[in-house]
Each structure stands twice: as C-alpha cells, then as structure tokens.
Tab-separated table of C-alpha atoms in Angstrom:
chain	number	residue	atom	x	y	z
P	55	MET	CA	0.030	-0.058	0.018
P	56	LYS	CA	1.522	3.320	-1.064
P	57	PRO	CA	1.822	6.104	1.612
P	58	GLY	CA	-1.261	8.381	1.245
P	59	ARG	CA	-3.241	5.887	-0.713
P	60	PRO	CA	-6.468	5.145	1.298
P	61	THR	CA	-6.787	1.633	2.742
P	62	PRO	CA	-9.939	-0.319	2.408
P	63	MET	CA	-10.826	0.559	5.937
P	64	ASP	CA	-10.192	4.215	5.104
P	65	ARG	CA	-12.745	3.900	2.230
P	66	ALA	CA	-15.353	2.122	4.583
P	67	LEU	CA	-14.982	5.035	7.114
P	68	ALA	CA	-15.434	7.717	4.464
P	69	ALA	CA	-18.736	5.712	3.504
P	70	ALA	CA	-19.626	5.548	7.078
P	71	ARG	CA	-19.281	9.536	7.396
P	72	GLU	CA	-21.380	9.992	4.176
P	73	ALA	CA	-24.132	7.747	5.636
P	74	ALA	CA	-24.251	9.913	8.958
P	75	ALA	CA	-24.387	13.047	6.687
P	76	ALA	CA	-27.581	11.545	5.122
P	77	GLY	CA	-29.159	10.635	8.469
P	78	ASP	CA	-28.289	6.976	8.444
P	79	VAL	CA	-26.297	5.293	11.238
P	80	PRO	CA	-22.565	5.624	10.272
P	81	VAL	CA	-21.524	2.312	9.332
P	82	GLY	CA	-19.478	1.546	6.141
P	83	ALA	CA	-18.118	-1.377	4.109
P	84	VAL	CA	-15.884	-2.232	1.325
P	85	LEU	CA	-15.778	-5.548	-0.669
P	86	LEU	CA	-12.536	-6.567	-2.485
P	87	GLY	CA	-12.280	-9.236	-5.122
P	88	PRO	CA	-9.888	-12.272	-5.019
P	89	ASP	CA	-7.198	-10.370	-6.747
P	90	GLY	CA	-7.845	-7.398	-4.355
P	91	GLN	CA	-9.693	-5.333	-6.792
P	92	LEU	CA	-12.345	-3.022	-5.394
P	93	LEU	CA	-15.773	-4.344	-5.978
P	94	ALA	CA	-18.130	-2.437	-4.046
P	95	VAL	CA	-18.310	0.466	-1.340
P	96	ALA	CA	-21.424	1.399	0.732
P	97	GLY	CA	-22.551	3.084	3.711
P	98	ASN	CA	-25.559	1.925	5.523
P	99	ALA	CA	-28.697	3.179	4.019
P	100	VAL	CA	-31.631	1.818	5.922
P	101	GLU	CA	-33.403	5.214	5.994
P	102	ARG	CA	-32.145	6.472	2.476
P	103	LEU	CA	-33.355	3.426	0.717
P	104	CYS	CA	-36.155	2.718	3.054
P	105	ASP	CA	-35.035	-0.822	3.276
P	106	PRO	CA	-34.608	-2.633	6.576
P	107	THR	CA	-31.973	-4.810	5.117
P	108	ALA	CA	-29.792	-2.145	3.599
P	109	HIS	CA	-26.881	-2.428	5.993
P	110	ALA	CA	-23.524	-1.494	4.552
P	111	GLU	CA	-22.400	-5.289	4.470
P	112	ILE	CA	-25.602	-6.480	2.601
P	113	LEU	CA	-25.227	-3.645	-0.075
P	114	VAL	CA	-21.758	-4.510	-0.919
P	115	LEU	CA	-22.262	-8.235	-0.846
P	116	ARG	CA	-25.187	-7.757	-3.309
P	117	GLU	CA	-22.971	-5.368	-5.497
P	118	GLY	CA	-20.255	-7.719	-5.569
P	119	ALA	CA	-22.303	-10.633	-6.721
P	120	ARG	CA	-23.772	-8.611	-9.479
P	121	ARG	CA	-20.324	-7.632	-10.468
P	122	LEU	CA	-18.821	-11.109	-10.492
P	123	GLY	CA	-21.901	-12.713	-11.921
P	124	THR	CA	-22.251	-15.256	-8.948
P	125	PRO	CA	-23.800	-15.356	-5.441
P	126	ARG	CA	-20.812	-17.133	-3.998
P	127	LEU	CA	-17.943	-14.728	-3.605
P	128	PHE	CA	-15.217	-17.063	-3.040
P	129	GLY	CA	-11.836	-15.440	-2.346
P	130	CYS	CA	-13.496	-12.015	-1.535
P	131	ASP	CA	-12.648	-9.920	1.499
P	132	LEU	CA	-15.093	-7.728	3.426
P	133	TYR	CA	-14.037	-4.688	5.419
P	134	VAL	CA	-16.556	-3.027	7.720
P	135	THR	CA	-16.371	-0.317	10.355
P	136	LEU	CA	-18.444	-2.093	12.922
P	137	GLU	CA	-18.926	-5.602	14.007
P	138	PRO	CA	-21.629	-7.269	11.997
P	139	CYS	CA	-25.132	-8.074	13.360
P	140	PRO	CA	-26.950	-11.395	12.948
P	141	MET	CA	-28.249	-10.464	9.619
P	142	CYS	CA	-25.064	-9.301	8.141
P	143	ALA	CA	-22.919	-12.116	9.627
P	144	GLY	CA	-25.461	-14.702	8.314
P	145	ALA	CA	-25.066	-13.067	4.891
P	146	ILE	CA	-21.249	-13.105	5.000
P	147	ALA	CA	-21.362	-16.851	5.852
P	148	LEU	CA	-23.949	-17.540	2.906
P	149	ALA	CA	-21.819	-15.278	0.555
P	150	ARG	CA	-18.627	-17.516	1.295
P	151	ILE	CA	-16.615	-14.414	2.254
P	152	ARG	CA	-12.867	-15.338	2.680
P	153	ARG	CA	-11.835	-12.742	5.204
P	154	LEU	CA	-13.663	-10.325	7.429
P	155	TYR	CA	-12.120	-7.303	8.755
P	156	PHE	CA	-14.023	-5.157	11.206
P	157	GLY	CA	-13.447	-1.981	13.180
P	158	ALA	CA	-15.345	-1.434	16.471
P	159	GLU	CA	-16.806	-4.230	18.387
P	160	ASP	CA	-20.557	-3.988	19.042
P	161	PRO	CA	-21.554	-5.520	22.582
P	162	LYS	CA	-25.180	-4.482	21.892
P	163	ALA	CA	-25.882	-6.032	18.452
P	164	GLY	CA	-22.737	-7.733	17.116
P	165	ALA	CA	-22.900	-11.406	16.206
P	166	VAL	CA	-19.247	-12.205	15.441
P	167	VAL	CA	-17.306	-11.784	18.936
P	168	ASN	CA	-20.610	-10.912	20.727
P	169	GLY	CA	-23.968	-12.047	21.112
P	170	ALA	CA	-24.758	-15.219	18.997
P	171	ARG	CA	-20.977	-15.622	17.789
P	172	LEU	CA	-22.384	-17.128	14.671
P	173	PHE	CA	-19.288	-18.240	13.003
P	174	ASP	CA	-18.360	-20.304	16.087
P	175	LEU	CA	-21.731	-22.220	15.958
P	176	PRO	CA	-21.555	-25.868	14.796
P	177	THR	CA	-24.529	-25.047	12.248
P	178	CYS	CA	-22.541	-22.429	10.479
P	179	HIS	CA	-21.527	-23.983	7.155
P	180	HIS	CA	-18.851	-21.236	6.093
P	181	ARG	CA	-16.592	-19.297	8.668
P	182	PRO	CA	-14.475	-16.530	7.284
P	183	GLU	CA	-11.223	-15.750	8.819
P	184	VAL	CA	-11.934	-12.681	11.149
P	185	TYR	CA	-9.829	-9.884	12.215
P	186	GLY	CA	-11.222	-7.258	14.550
P	187	GLY	CA	-10.120	-3.864	15.838
P	188	ILE	CA	-9.098	-2.397	12.466
P	189	GLY	CA	-9.748	1.342	12.586
P	190	GLU	CA	-11.575	0.735	15.721
P	191	ARG	CA	-11.189	4.103	17.222
P	192	ALA	CA	-12.171	6.132	14.307
P	193	SER	CA	-15.365	3.882	13.844
P	194	ALA	CA	-16.345	4.050	17.504
P	195	ASP	CA	-15.949	7.836	17.397
P	196	LEU	CA	-17.996	8.342	14.361
P	197	LEU	CA	-20.897	6.233	15.954
P	198	LYS	CA	-20.597	7.969	19.365
P	199	ALA	CA	-20.792	11.483	17.582
P	200	PHE	CA	-23.748	10.473	15.556
P	201	PHE	CA	-25.906	9.264	18.502
P	202	GLN	CA	-24.711	12.219	20.802
P	203	GLN	CA	-25.849	14.670	18.221
P	204	ARG	CA	-29.301	12.819	18.030
P	205	ARG	CA	-29.685	13.192	21.702
P	206	ASP	CA	-28.957	16.891	21.788
B	206	MET	CA	-60.865	-17.277	5.641
B	207	LYS	CA	-63.330	-18.637	3.077
B	208	PRO	CA	-63.055	-22.224	1.901
B	209	GLY	CA	-61.062	-22.474	-1.159
B	210	ARG	CA	-59.360	-19.245	-0.793
B	211	PRO	CA	-55.484	-19.708	-0.433
B	212	THR	CA	-54.017	-19.082	3.019
B	213	PRO	CA	-50.848	-16.972	3.193
B	214	MET	CA	-48.813	-20.200	3.799
B	215	ASP	CA	-50.493	-21.715	0.534
B	216	ARG	CA	-49.303	-18.575	-1.358
B	217	ALA	CA	-45.722	-19.085	0.348
B	218	LEU	CA	-45.843	-22.743	-0.753
B	219	ALA	CA	-46.788	-21.840	-4.412
B	220	ALA	CA	-43.824	-19.236	-4.409
B	221	ALA	CA	-41.474	-21.967	-3.107
B	222	ARG	CA	-42.762	-24.346	-5.984
B	223	GLU	CA	-41.971	-21.522	-8.474
B	224	ALA	CA	-38.511	-21.101	-7.006
B	225	ALA	CA	-37.743	-24.825	-7.582
B	226	ALA	CA	-39.163	-24.828	-11.016
B	227	ALA	CA	-36.525	-21.937	-11.625
B	228	GLY	CA	-33.566	-23.865	-10.183
B	229	ASP	CA	-33.610	-22.064	-6.633
B	230	VAL	CA	-34.150	-23.767	-3.487
B	231	PRO	CA	-37.891	-24.063	-2.757
B	232	VAL	CA	-38.609	-21.715	0.124
B	233	GLY	CA	-41.296	-18.992	-0.091
B	234	ALA	CA	-42.469	-16.188	1.852
B	235	VAL	CA	-45.555	-13.915	2.211
B	236	LEU	CA	-45.841	-10.643	4.068
B	237	LEU	CA	-48.980	-9.341	5.395
B	238	GLY	CA	-49.770	-5.605	6.464
B	239	PRO	CA	-51.291	-4.500	9.750
B	240	ASP	CA	-54.626	-4.911	8.437
B	241	GLY	CA	-53.948	-8.361	7.020
B	242	GLN	CA	-53.493	-7.036	3.535
B	243	LEU	CA	-51.276	-8.948	1.245
B	244	LEU	CA	-47.945	-6.690	0.890
B	245	ALA	CA	-45.523	-9.124	-0.781
B	246	VAL	CA	-45.015	-12.728	-2.045
B	247	ALA	CA	-41.616	-13.921	-3.122
B	248	GLY	CA	-39.695	-17.292	-3.369
B	249	ASN	CA	-36.014	-17.745	-2.899
B	250	ALA	CA	-34.158	-16.214	-5.782
B	251	VAL	CA	-30.394	-16.617	-4.992
B	252	GLU	CA	-29.542	-17.983	-8.338
B	253	ARG	CA	-32.116	-16.174	-10.417
B	254	LEU	CA	-31.052	-12.807	-9.095
B	255	CYS	CA	-27.364	-13.801	-8.534
B	256	ASP	CA	-27.722	-12.237	-5.086
B	257	PRO	CA	-26.452	-14.142	-1.875
B	258	THR	CA	-29.031	-12.177	0.151
B	259	ALA	CA	-32.064	-13.011	-2.236
B	260	HIS	CA	-34.007	-15.369	0.518
B	261	ALA	CA	-37.535	-15.326	0.279
B	262	GLU	CA	-37.872	-13.552	3.721
B	263	ILE	CA	-35.516	-10.731	2.684
B	264	LEU	CA	-37.254	-10.100	-0.629
B	265	VAL	CA	-40.686	-9.781	1.037
B	266	LEU	CA	-39.321	-7.382	3.638
B	267	ARG	CA	-37.727	-5.197	1.128
B	268	GLU	CA	-40.906	-5.144	-0.830
B	269	GLY	CA	-43.104	-4.471	2.142
B	270	ALA	CA	-40.836	-1.558	3.382
B	271	ARG	CA	-40.916	-0.139	-0.143
B	272	ARG	CA	-44.693	-0.416	-0.296
B	273	LEU	CA	-45.379	1.017	3.248
B	274	GLY	CA	-42.650	3.706	2.957
B	275	THR	CA	-41.011	2.800	6.089
B	276	PRO	CA	-38.037	0.206	6.974
B	277	ARG	CA	-39.929	-0.599	10.244
B	278	LEU	CA	-42.794	-2.807	9.406
B	279	PHE	CA	-44.713	-2.585	12.787
B	280	GLY	CA	-47.832	-4.896	12.870
B	281	CYS	CA	-46.723	-6.914	9.869
B	282	ASP	CA	-46.840	-10.670	9.869
B	283	LEU	CA	-44.422	-12.933	7.846
B	284	TYR	CA	-45.175	-16.515	6.567
B	285	VAL	CA	-42.300	-18.585	5.430
B	286	THR	CA	-42.291	-22.170	4.386
B	287	LEU	CA	-39.061	-22.989	6.200
B	288	GLU	CA	-37.464	-21.829	9.580
B	289	PRO	CA	-35.489	-18.539	8.866
B	290	CYS	CA	-31.533	-18.790	8.838
B	291	PRO	CA	-29.611	-16.433	10.831
B	292	MET	CA	-29.516	-13.609	8.068
B	293	CYS	CA	-33.159	-13.814	7.832
B	294	ALA	CA	-33.922	-13.913	11.429
B	295	GLY	CA	-31.732	-11.080	11.950
B	296	ALA	CA	-33.698	-9.013	9.346
B	297	ILE	CA	-37.187	-10.052	10.759
B	298	ALA	CA	-35.849	-8.486	14.084
B	299	LEU	CA	-34.469	-5.421	12.414
B	300	ALA	CA	-37.679	-4.890	10.503
B	301	ARG	CA	-39.893	-5.403	13.723
B	302	ILE	CA	-42.123	-7.947	12.360
B	303	ARG	CA	-44.958	-8.629	14.759
B	304	ARG	CA	-45.551	-12.486	14.033
B	305	LEU	CA	-43.521	-14.978	12.407
B	306	TYR	CA	-45.235	-18.195	11.106
B	307	PHE	CA	-43.003	-20.915	9.589
B	308	GLY	CA	-43.415	-24.247	8.085
B	309	ALA	CA	-40.698	-26.966	8.448
B	310	GLU	CA	-37.855	-26.504	11.056
B	311	ASP	CA	-34.285	-26.534	9.648
B	312	PRO	CA	-32.040	-28.130	12.126
B	313	LYS	CA	-29.088	-27.605	9.774
B	314	ALA	CA	-29.350	-23.837	9.122
B	315	GLY	CA	-32.429	-22.515	11.164
B	316	ALA	CA	-31.710	-19.849	13.576
B	317	VAL	CA	-35.049	-19.432	15.382
B	318	VAL	CA	-35.689	-22.820	17.273
B	319	ASN	CA	-32.265	-24.474	15.969
B	320	GLY	CA	-28.840	-23.228	16.043
B	321	ALA	CA	-28.265	-19.628	17.329
B	322	ARG	CA	-31.929	-19.335	18.442
B	323	LEU	CA	-31.571	-15.617	17.756
B	324	PHE	CA	-34.820	-14.434	19.311
B	325	ASP	CA	-34.062	-15.904	22.612
B	326	LEU	CA	-30.688	-14.048	23.009
B	327	PRO	CA	-30.454	-11.065	25.527
B	328	THR	CA	-28.970	-9.191	22.568
B	329	CYS	CA	-32.006	-9.414	20.490
B	330	HIS	CA	-33.823	-6.174	20.515
B	331	HIS	CA	-37.032	-7.194	18.904
B	332	ARG	CA	-38.625	-10.721	19.256
B	333	PRO	CA	-41.634	-11.505	16.995
B	334	GLU	CA	-44.222	-13.977	18.228
B	335	VAL	CA	-43.304	-17.215	16.720
B	336	TYR	CA	-45.568	-20.040	15.352
B	337	GLY	CA	-43.889	-22.941	13.682
B	338	GLY	CA	-45.074	-26.017	11.941
B	339	ILE	CA	-47.614	-24.435	9.619
B	340	GLY	CA	-47.774	-26.329	6.497
B	341	GLU	CA	-44.771	-28.089	7.569
B	342	ARG	CA	-45.133	-31.347	5.798
B	343	ALA	CA	-45.833	-29.588	2.226
B	344	SER	CA	-42.725	-27.448	2.811
B	345	ALA	CA	-40.464	-30.488	3.894
B	346	ASP	CA	-41.743	-32.466	0.842
B	347	LEU	CA	-40.907	-29.875	-1.664
B	348	LEU	CA	-37.261	-29.416	-0.225
B	349	LYS	CA	-36.723	-33.189	-0.014
B	350	ALA	CA	-37.962	-33.622	-3.741
B	351	PHE	CA	-35.856	-30.845	-4.937
B	352	PHE	CA	-32.669	-32.242	-3.391
B	353	GLN	CA	-33.327	-35.750	-4.325
B	354	GLN	CA	-33.768	-34.668	-7.913
B	355	ARG	CA	-30.472	-32.821	-7.954
B	356	ARG	CA	-28.718	-35.939	-6.603
B	357	ASP	CA	-30.241	-38.137	-9.423
C-alpha cells in the first residue's frame, strides 16, 4: 500500500461518514475481489433506501455478486467499520466471504465476537477468517458523535 | 378465511414451488400488513437474481418496506415455508415483524428454534411472536424432492 493511498478501511470509514451526513447510522463497508480489486463500497442506507436490510455489508455483498456474476463470493474480503449484526454475519457466511475485517466491536448488536457468535456455531457452514479492531477508534468515534448529536 | 381461498402459507408454498421450477431452493414467503392486506410474495431467488441475500424473507421485507414507505414494519406478519436462517431471522428482528409463522424446522441452518436461536438471546432487541409447523409437511416434501432430484 503506497503512503497516502486510502486503505480499504479508510474507504469504509468515508462511506460511514457519508451515511451519517445523510441521516443513517454511520457504518461503512468495502468488498475486495480475489485479486484485491475494489468491487463495492457502501454506507448503511436503511433510511435513505427505506429498506430494513440495507446495512452496508448487505449492499456490498449484493453489488459484488452482481459484478462477479455469482452469488458465491469465493476469495472475496469484506471490510466493515463495525462488528456485523446477525443479519450481516449470516449473509457473510452465505456469500462465502474469505476474510472479514471489522472496526469497533458491537456488544449490543454484534454477532461475531458478541451475542450469537454465529461463526463459532456448529451449524455455521462457512466461517471466514476474522480480524477485528481495524480502525476501531475512528469507527467508534463516528458512532458516538452520531448518537450524541441525535440526543442533543 | 373462505373455503377454497388460499391461505398466506398456501401462497408461500406456491412461491416455493415456482422457485424450485426456476432452479432455486424451494422456500417461499408472504408478508401481510397490519390490516391483513397482502404486501409481498416471493420465492427464494439467490440463483435467479445472482444475489446471496435473496432469500424469500429478505425479498418480502424489502418489498413491504418499499410499499409502506418505512423500514420498520410494525404490525406486519411474515409467513415462510422454512425456519429462517440467521440472516433472515436477523432481518426479521430489524424490520420489527409482529408475528412469524414458519413451516418446516431447519435443524441444519435454522436460527429460530435451532442453532443460534436468535430471538432468545438477550442481545435481540425485537422478538416477534413465533408460530412453527404451519404447512410443515408440504414444505419439507418440496425441499426433499428438490434435493433428491439434484442428486439423481
């Protein structure tokens, strides 16, 4: 990675910021293909799209599948600013994602290292490699600022 | 319900049959609005739409939200021929579905009465009323025939 070039998590954080600016909870995701190519970038868009399933992860999985022409994203890596919820962790397993990198942990709604810990269940048919804590501080600060502003 | 008029689960089973005829795993879902009006019917379309998230439940939740103009489907009831997987159970909680009626249990991939039992976790913020075993035999027979045919 050249100095100054945004990392995948930088791009995911930028998408999270754009989501917040549009009134959506600031979470962002990036999907890379098997050769490291950028397949999709999205921010959470539940409110903007009026779609309860429009979390950032779901949006990049759908776009990646469309671009690759297959619903099974073998060899693809997902970066997301927050620990995925049960819906998204389930979708990540269904889509056969190779590696999952996430930012802040989500003790309230996460399902990877908190809550259901879906990938650790014997019923989970595909478990990605999981790397947490990437860009954790920036992600947590974004969420904190967003909810603080809503309460003010 | 008048005699001869299809029940919501009859419609979900018909959508499951159409999915199988198109090469997708036969699961179907129906979403009813707060007044019992039919909001959406869909069959699993992962292969047809080339979308790893295109389970029947996800498709009817998205369509229902679009039709009602809100991502929170308060008072809506979901009928699905098979016990929802983690992705779909998570989406059902996020969408604030009132009642979930499902057909066959899915010991391998279900997340309601099997596996993660998502709605029973303390981290689950919304738990629908759950009624299993509706049209169970018809649903299980469809799935069995589909996978049998694929093995032949």
